[in-house]
């Protein structure tokens, strides 16, 4: 019998890639998504295949799965700042109530659960790069608080289920991840810049562009998540991300270099509230525990993303 895995947020960017990976590894994959930010296009190729089923469902409600379950991956959540500012209450609910439902389900089924946490638990960090031991610098009542605090609650709830009920858990703190199947209009920096460059619109750098991020290509992220769930039994949070840091202004220039025909210029717009000034993962723990580190260079990842978005926009 194949092992059975439930993936929430299955129609989202990372969730849909996880559906592919677990399906390719021979698992029976049950996907759930309320499609508030995900799209069925991301998983259309899986419909009709054996070992795949999908439920259009909001996991903030009681989740009923009649069959046995071996694993749960809780990836349902808006993840772009633009999205969680637009639907703040749903963001809090899926991180809090959705997590509670998933943990309850894991307990009932005796399943191992992996929860998608985030580098946002570090807020606007005062320690750099960020190690798992850092407690963070989060503004609970700021506009990003709905995401950051939901994910911090998620971690606390997972640890409580682990300690009180012995549920087998994994917590991954995901740093900026990019690649095919991001929504062109999701507001995040990479789809914005690539979409703008391809359409000859100005690239919108927020602030002076000196803030930094560290971008991990989706294939590397999926590999790390798979290893953490299947090959380890480590219950505390693990950072996954690419430690190569770049300023947002430099990133805009990189995107332009890869689209030489673009007539776009760079414009500077106000920096959003509580926008972290720096972000870079310390991945020593993942290296040691999972023998994992990113393999795809930013140049390669940007090129593959451009190909995807070009096809989305122009169909070529
Ligand atoms: N950003 C930008 N222009 C855009 C979109 C984002 O300069 O069109 C900046 C944003 O202010 C932040 C960084 O790029 O400093 C990454 O933003 P994103 O929304 O991708 O995610 P975050 O890392 O802030 O969660």
XYZ file of C-alpha atoms and ligand atoms in Angstrom:
341
model
C 0.000 0.000 0.000
C 1.345 3.466 -0.835
C 1.815 5.862 2.050
C -0.941 8.447 2.187
C -0.233 12.189 2.547
C -2.611 15.134 2.992
C -1.322 18.455 1.628
C -3.212 21.626 2.576
C -2.647 24.588 0.278
C -2.243 22.012 -2.502
C -3.118 24.468 -5.282
C -0.634 27.070 -4.092
C 2.916 27.716 -5.230
C 4.876 25.478 -2.839
C 1.907 23.160 -2.126
C 1.480 22.208 -5.784
C 5.188 21.402 -6.169
C 4.927 19.231 -3.051
C 1.955 17.391 -4.595
C 4.143 16.628 -7.615
C 7.082 15.466 -5.544
C 5.124 13.184 -3.230
C 3.159 11.771 -6.176
C 6.405 11.061 -8.057
C 7.776 9.327 -4.958
C 4.828 6.912 -5.080
C 2.670 8.396 -2.313
C -1.098 8.655 -2.474
C -1.661 12.431 -2.388
C -4.812 14.080 -1.049
C -4.820 17.807 -1.817
C -6.979 20.428 -0.103
C -7.291 24.121 -0.884
C -10.001 26.774 -0.624
C -8.461 28.495 -3.691
C -8.361 31.896 -1.989
C -4.828 32.450 -3.303
C -4.086 29.131 -5.033
C -5.249 28.106 -8.481
C -6.319 24.768 -9.949
C -4.047 25.470 -12.920
C -1.116 24.548 -10.652
C -2.396 20.997 -10.178
C -4.510 20.485 -13.326
C -1.968 17.972 -14.664
C -2.572 15.712 -11.625
C -6.334 15.417 -12.069
C -7.415 12.019 -13.337
C -4.220 10.308 -12.199
C -4.328 7.364 -9.839
C -3.150 8.183 -6.295
C -4.299 11.818 -6.514
C -7.480 13.417 -5.220
C -8.425 17.000 -4.509
C -10.961 18.623 -2.183
C -12.006 22.257 -2.516
C -12.143 22.898 1.202
C -11.351 25.529 3.830
C -9.189 23.839 6.458
C -10.136 26.327 9.169
C -13.180 24.017 9.532
C -13.171 20.470 10.915
C -11.274 18.241 8.466
C -12.734 14.824 7.821
C -10.517 12.268 6.105
C -12.103 8.797 6.152
C -8.939 6.856 5.317
C -5.679 6.290 7.165
C -3.093 9.046 6.919
C 0.676 8.724 7.272
C 1.687 12.350 6.766
C 0.157 15.840 6.755
C 1.814 18.914 5.255
C 0.079 22.107 6.347
C 0.867 24.662 3.643
C -2.451 26.503 3.436
C -1.919 30.237 3.943
C -1.610 33.435 1.986
C 2.149 34.012 1.793
C 2.593 37.262 -0.079
C 2.484 40.448 2.012
C 0.033 41.918 -0.537
C -2.281 38.926 -0.013
C -2.179 38.850 3.732
C -2.807 42.574 3.908
C -5.843 42.060 1.642
C -7.243 39.095 3.628
C -5.836 39.579 7.123
C -8.490 37.675 9.040
C -8.337 34.604 6.795
C -4.558 34.701 7.221
C -4.878 34.617 10.997
C -7.555 31.948 10.823
C -5.666 29.515 8.620
C -2.481 29.892 10.676
C -4.353 29.447 13.955
C -7.613 27.528 13.425
C -6.324 25.653 10.360
C -3.233 24.581 12.271
C -5.386 23.405 15.172
C -7.544 21.291 12.827
C -4.484 19.787 11.135
C -2.821 18.948 14.444
C -6.049 17.376 15.715
C -6.230 15.306 12.545
C -2.581 14.241 12.907
C -3.244 13.154 16.457
C -6.385 11.208 15.518
C -4.643 9.436 12.634
C -1.260 8.937 14.283
C 0.211 10.851 11.317
C 3.429 12.843 11.250
C 2.746 16.498 10.466
C 5.026 19.092 8.891
C 4.011 22.729 9.315
C 5.049 25.534 6.999
C 6.410 28.308 9.173
C 8.370 31.265 7.889
C 11.355 33.561 8.236
C 8.719 36.168 9.200
C 8.782 34.703 12.724
C 12.066 36.657 12.997
C 10.265 39.894 12.026
C 12.635 42.774 11.295
C 15.607 40.849 12.697
C 18.185 42.313 15.055
C 20.387 39.236 14.600
C 21.906 38.543 11.194
C 21.959 35.986 9.650
C 19.039 34.364 11.434
C 19.610 31.148 13.385
C 16.737 29.010 14.683
C 17.682 30.035 18.237
C 16.814 33.708 17.548
C 13.413 34.702 19.016
C 12.708 37.487 16.594
C 11.616 41.111 16.518
C 7.954 41.144 15.512
C 5.411 43.957 15.772
C 2.226 42.120 16.802
C -0.080 45.033 15.921
C 1.637 46.063 12.669
C 0.136 45.185 9.296
C 2.409 42.142 8.893
C 1.495 40.937 12.393
C -1.430 38.912 11.004
C 0.976 36.610 9.193
C 3.906 36.697 11.590
C 1.839 36.066 14.699
C -0.303 33.386 13.023
C 2.867 31.515 12.138
C 4.352 32.017 15.602
C 1.108 30.664 17.049
C 1.402 27.742 14.614
C 4.820 26.870 15.991
C 3.639 27.177 19.613
C 0.570 25.024 18.918
C 2.643 22.369 17.158
C 5.083 22.183 20.064
C 2.161 21.920 22.507
C 0.664 18.978 20.569
C 4.095 17.390 20.466
C 4.720 17.833 24.186
C 1.195 17.155 25.469
C 0.063 14.443 23.043
C 3.315 13.087 21.607
C 2.343 14.064 18.043
C 5.265 13.654 15.648
C 5.933 17.114 14.197
C 8.324 18.961 11.894
C 8.479 22.749 11.600
C 10.113 24.343 8.586
C 10.931 28.060 8.597
C 10.761 28.907 4.922
C 12.766 31.883 3.673
C 11.937 33.705 0.402
C 11.262 31.056 -2.235
C 10.571 31.609 -5.919
C 10.013 29.887 -9.238
C 7.349 28.659 -11.644
C 3.712 28.729 -10.399
C 4.053 31.920 -8.394
C 1.141 34.156 -9.314
C 2.182 36.960 -11.627
C -0.012 39.342 -9.637
C 0.791 38.078 -6.145
C 2.680 41.249 -5.297
C 5.961 39.628 -4.378
C 9.155 41.034 -5.639
C 10.180 38.415 -8.210
C 6.869 38.119 -10.126
C 6.511 41.900 -9.949
C 9.960 42.593 -11.395
C 9.823 39.894 -14.083
C 6.258 40.821 -15.108
C 7.163 44.514 -15.232
C 10.346 43.893 -17.221
C 8.580 41.658 -19.753
C 5.805 44.233 -20.226
C 8.230 47.183 -20.459
C 6.732 48.743 -17.337
C 8.884 50.396 -14.664
C 10.334 48.066 -12.015
C 8.911 49.185 -8.666
C 11.675 49.167 -6.050
C 10.264 49.959 -2.609
C 12.337 52.292 -0.435
C 15.889 52.838 -1.691
C 16.261 49.124 -2.463
C 19.011 48.628 0.119
C 16.897 46.091 2.045
C 18.111 42.540 1.475
C 16.545 39.138 0.879
C 17.970 35.682 0.105
C 16.106 33.810 -2.617
C 15.752 30.034 -2.762
C 14.619 28.252 -5.931
C 11.537 26.063 -5.499
C 13.251 22.756 -6.405
C 15.777 23.217 -3.597
C 13.013 24.092 -1.129
C 10.960 21.017 -2.028
C 14.012 18.787 -1.608
C 14.681 20.237 1.857
C 11.064 19.811 2.950
C 10.980 16.223 1.690
C 14.168 15.355 3.576
C 12.982 17.030 6.774
C 9.709 15.104 6.787
C 10.862 11.716 5.567
C 14.497 11.411 6.652
C 14.564 13.174 10.019
C 12.655 13.046 13.266
C 13.648 16.515 14.480
C 10.655 18.317 16.053
C 12.079 21.835 16.525
C 12.101 24.517 13.790
C 14.565 24.188 10.920
C 15.459 27.068 8.574
C 15.331 26.305 4.865
C 16.411 28.912 2.364
C 19.295 30.082 0.254
C 21.951 31.961 2.239
C 23.022 34.089 -0.753
C 21.887 37.582 0.123
C 21.159 40.358 -2.357
C 19.795 43.880 -2.082
C 16.448 44.478 -3.769
C 17.976 47.141 -6.038
C 20.686 44.721 -7.180
C 17.999 42.076 -7.699
C 16.045 44.476 -9.957
C 19.184 45.054 -12.011
C 19.812 41.307 -12.259
C 16.307 40.715 -13.609
C 16.866 43.474 -16.189
C 20.183 41.929 -17.260
C 18.366 38.656 -18.030
C 15.739 40.435 -20.141
C 18.028 42.612 -22.304
C 15.239 43.555 -24.728
C 13.276 45.213 -21.898
C 12.777 48.972 -22.065
C 11.894 49.164 -18.361
C 13.481 51.609 -15.977
C 13.618 51.429 -12.197
C 11.319 53.637 -10.101
C 11.412 54.057 -6.342
C 8.193 53.829 -4.298
C 7.633 54.154 -0.530
C 8.793 51.251 1.629
C 5.834 49.280 3.068
C 5.280 49.365 6.824
C 7.495 47.015 8.893
C 9.337 45.767 5.795
C 12.318 43.803 7.184
C 15.651 45.502 6.385
C 17.673 42.317 6.125
C 16.983 38.610 5.809
C 19.368 35.708 5.390
C 19.042 32.202 6.795
C 21.735 30.449 8.768
C 21.282 26.927 7.376
C 23.939 25.112 9.448
C 21.250 23.046 11.141
C 19.680 21.893 7.840
C 23.144 21.085 6.481
C 23.922 18.954 9.510
C 20.516 17.274 9.973
C 19.493 16.783 6.349
C 22.768 17.017 4.452
C 20.922 19.672 2.446
C 21.896 22.929 0.837
C 20.554 24.821 -2.181
C 21.988 23.804 -5.549
C 20.278 26.144 -8.024
C 22.106 29.448 -8.518
C 20.130 32.687 -8.607
C 21.043 33.191 -12.297
C 19.678 29.764 -13.205
C 16.570 30.241 -11.053
C 15.808 33.688 -12.479
C 16.162 32.338 -16.035
C 13.786 29.462 -15.345
C 11.304 31.859 -13.736
C 11.501 34.246 -16.693
C 10.730 31.351 -19.076
C 7.657 30.492 -17.003
C 6.317 34.050 -16.780
C 7.060 34.742 -20.441
C 4.921 31.749 -21.328
C 2.170 32.924 -18.944
C 2.080 36.422 -20.393
C 2.721 35.829 -24.095
C 1.985 32.105 -24.456
C 5.406 31.591 -26.087
N 9.600 44.804 -3.105
C 9.941 45.781 -4.020
N 9.150 45.944 -5.124
C 8.075 45.181 -5.383
C 7.737 44.158 -4.465
C 8.526 44.007 -3.331
O 10.922 46.520 -3.828
O 7.425 45.398 -6.424
C 10.455 44.620 -1.925
C 9.703 44.577 -0.591
O 9.538 45.878 -0.068
C 10.644 43.726 0.244
C 11.276 42.777 -0.783
O 11.076 43.357 -2.053
O 11.669 44.515 0.794
C 10.649 41.376 -0.770
O 9.250 41.544 -0.827
P 8.233 40.358 -1.015
O 6.865 40.964 -1.102
O 8.655 39.493 -2.137
O 8.326 39.453 0.302
P 8.883 39.660 1.803
O 10.276 39.157 1.752
O 8.840 41.126 2.172
O 7.983 38.841 2.625
